[in-house]
């Protein structure tokens, strides 16, 4: 076997690997995402990567799902055990007297929208969606049923 040092000992490899995964998942999800912001890159390079390259791959997949623009931003980089698990909507949804009512949604509606977004991002691959959400496949199936998701919009794509 060939000894390969852990990713945390090869920070120079993080950017090219992250860009590779970005291109792969953006293409797979038909999203026009072309770059990683400098702040997001710093977050990636300063993380310890206990899960090594596979964890980087999973982080980039989630980032592509959560990215709405053409560049991955630091606020969508979901790193375990880090303050960087913030989502793009978190900073925009701080409630103040001037917050529009549309931002102040019930928690159940936010959960429904998030599950729907991840389902769409994975092409309605339920096992992958459950993994990304950090819930069991059975829990995801219950939430899909509770929220009435996938009614004719991916039921044929559901995995086993």
PDB file of C-alpha atoms in Angstrom, residues 22-23 25-35 64 67-72:
ATOM      1  CA  UNK A  22     -17.781  21.514  -6.800  1.00  0.00           C
ATOM      2  CA  UNK A  23     -17.681  20.922 -10.562  1.00  0.00           C
ATOM      3  CA  UNK A  25     -21.897  18.186  -8.006  1.00  0.00           C
ATOM      4  CA  UNK A  26     -22.793  21.414  -9.811  1.00  0.00           C
ATOM      5  CA  UNK A  27     -22.902  19.470 -13.082  1.00  0.00           C
ATOM      6  CA  UNK A  28     -24.887  16.615 -11.544  1.00  0.00           C
ATOM      7  CA  UNK A  29     -27.408  19.060 -10.047  1.00  0.00           C
ATOM      8  CA  UNK A  30     -27.480  21.302 -13.140  1.00  0.00           C
ATOM      9  CA  UNK A  31     -26.394  24.355 -11.136  1.00  0.00           C
ATOM     10  CA  UNK A  32     -24.203  27.143 -12.473  1.00  0.00           C
ATOM     11  CA  UNK A  33     -21.725  27.339  -9.605  1.00  0.00           C
ATOM     12  CA  UNK A  34     -18.177  28.054 -10.718  1.00  0.00           C
ATOM     13  CA  UNK A  35     -16.120  29.147  -7.734  1.00  0.00           C
ATOM     14  CA  UNK A  64     -23.671  22.962  -3.816  1.00  0.00           C
ATOM     15  CA  UNK A  67     -25.744  27.593  -2.835  1.00  0.00           C
ATOM     16  CA  UNK A  68     -28.111  29.887  -4.680  1.00  0.00           C
ATOM     17  CA  UNK A  69     -25.573  31.917  -6.662  1.00  0.00           C
ATOM     18  CA  UNK A  70     -22.551  31.185  -8.836  1.00  0.00           C
ATOM     19  CA  UNK A  71     -20.040  30.980  -5.970  1.00  0.00           C
ATOM     20  CA  UNK A  72     -19.979  28.879  -2.800  1.00  0.00           C
TER      21      UNK A  72
END
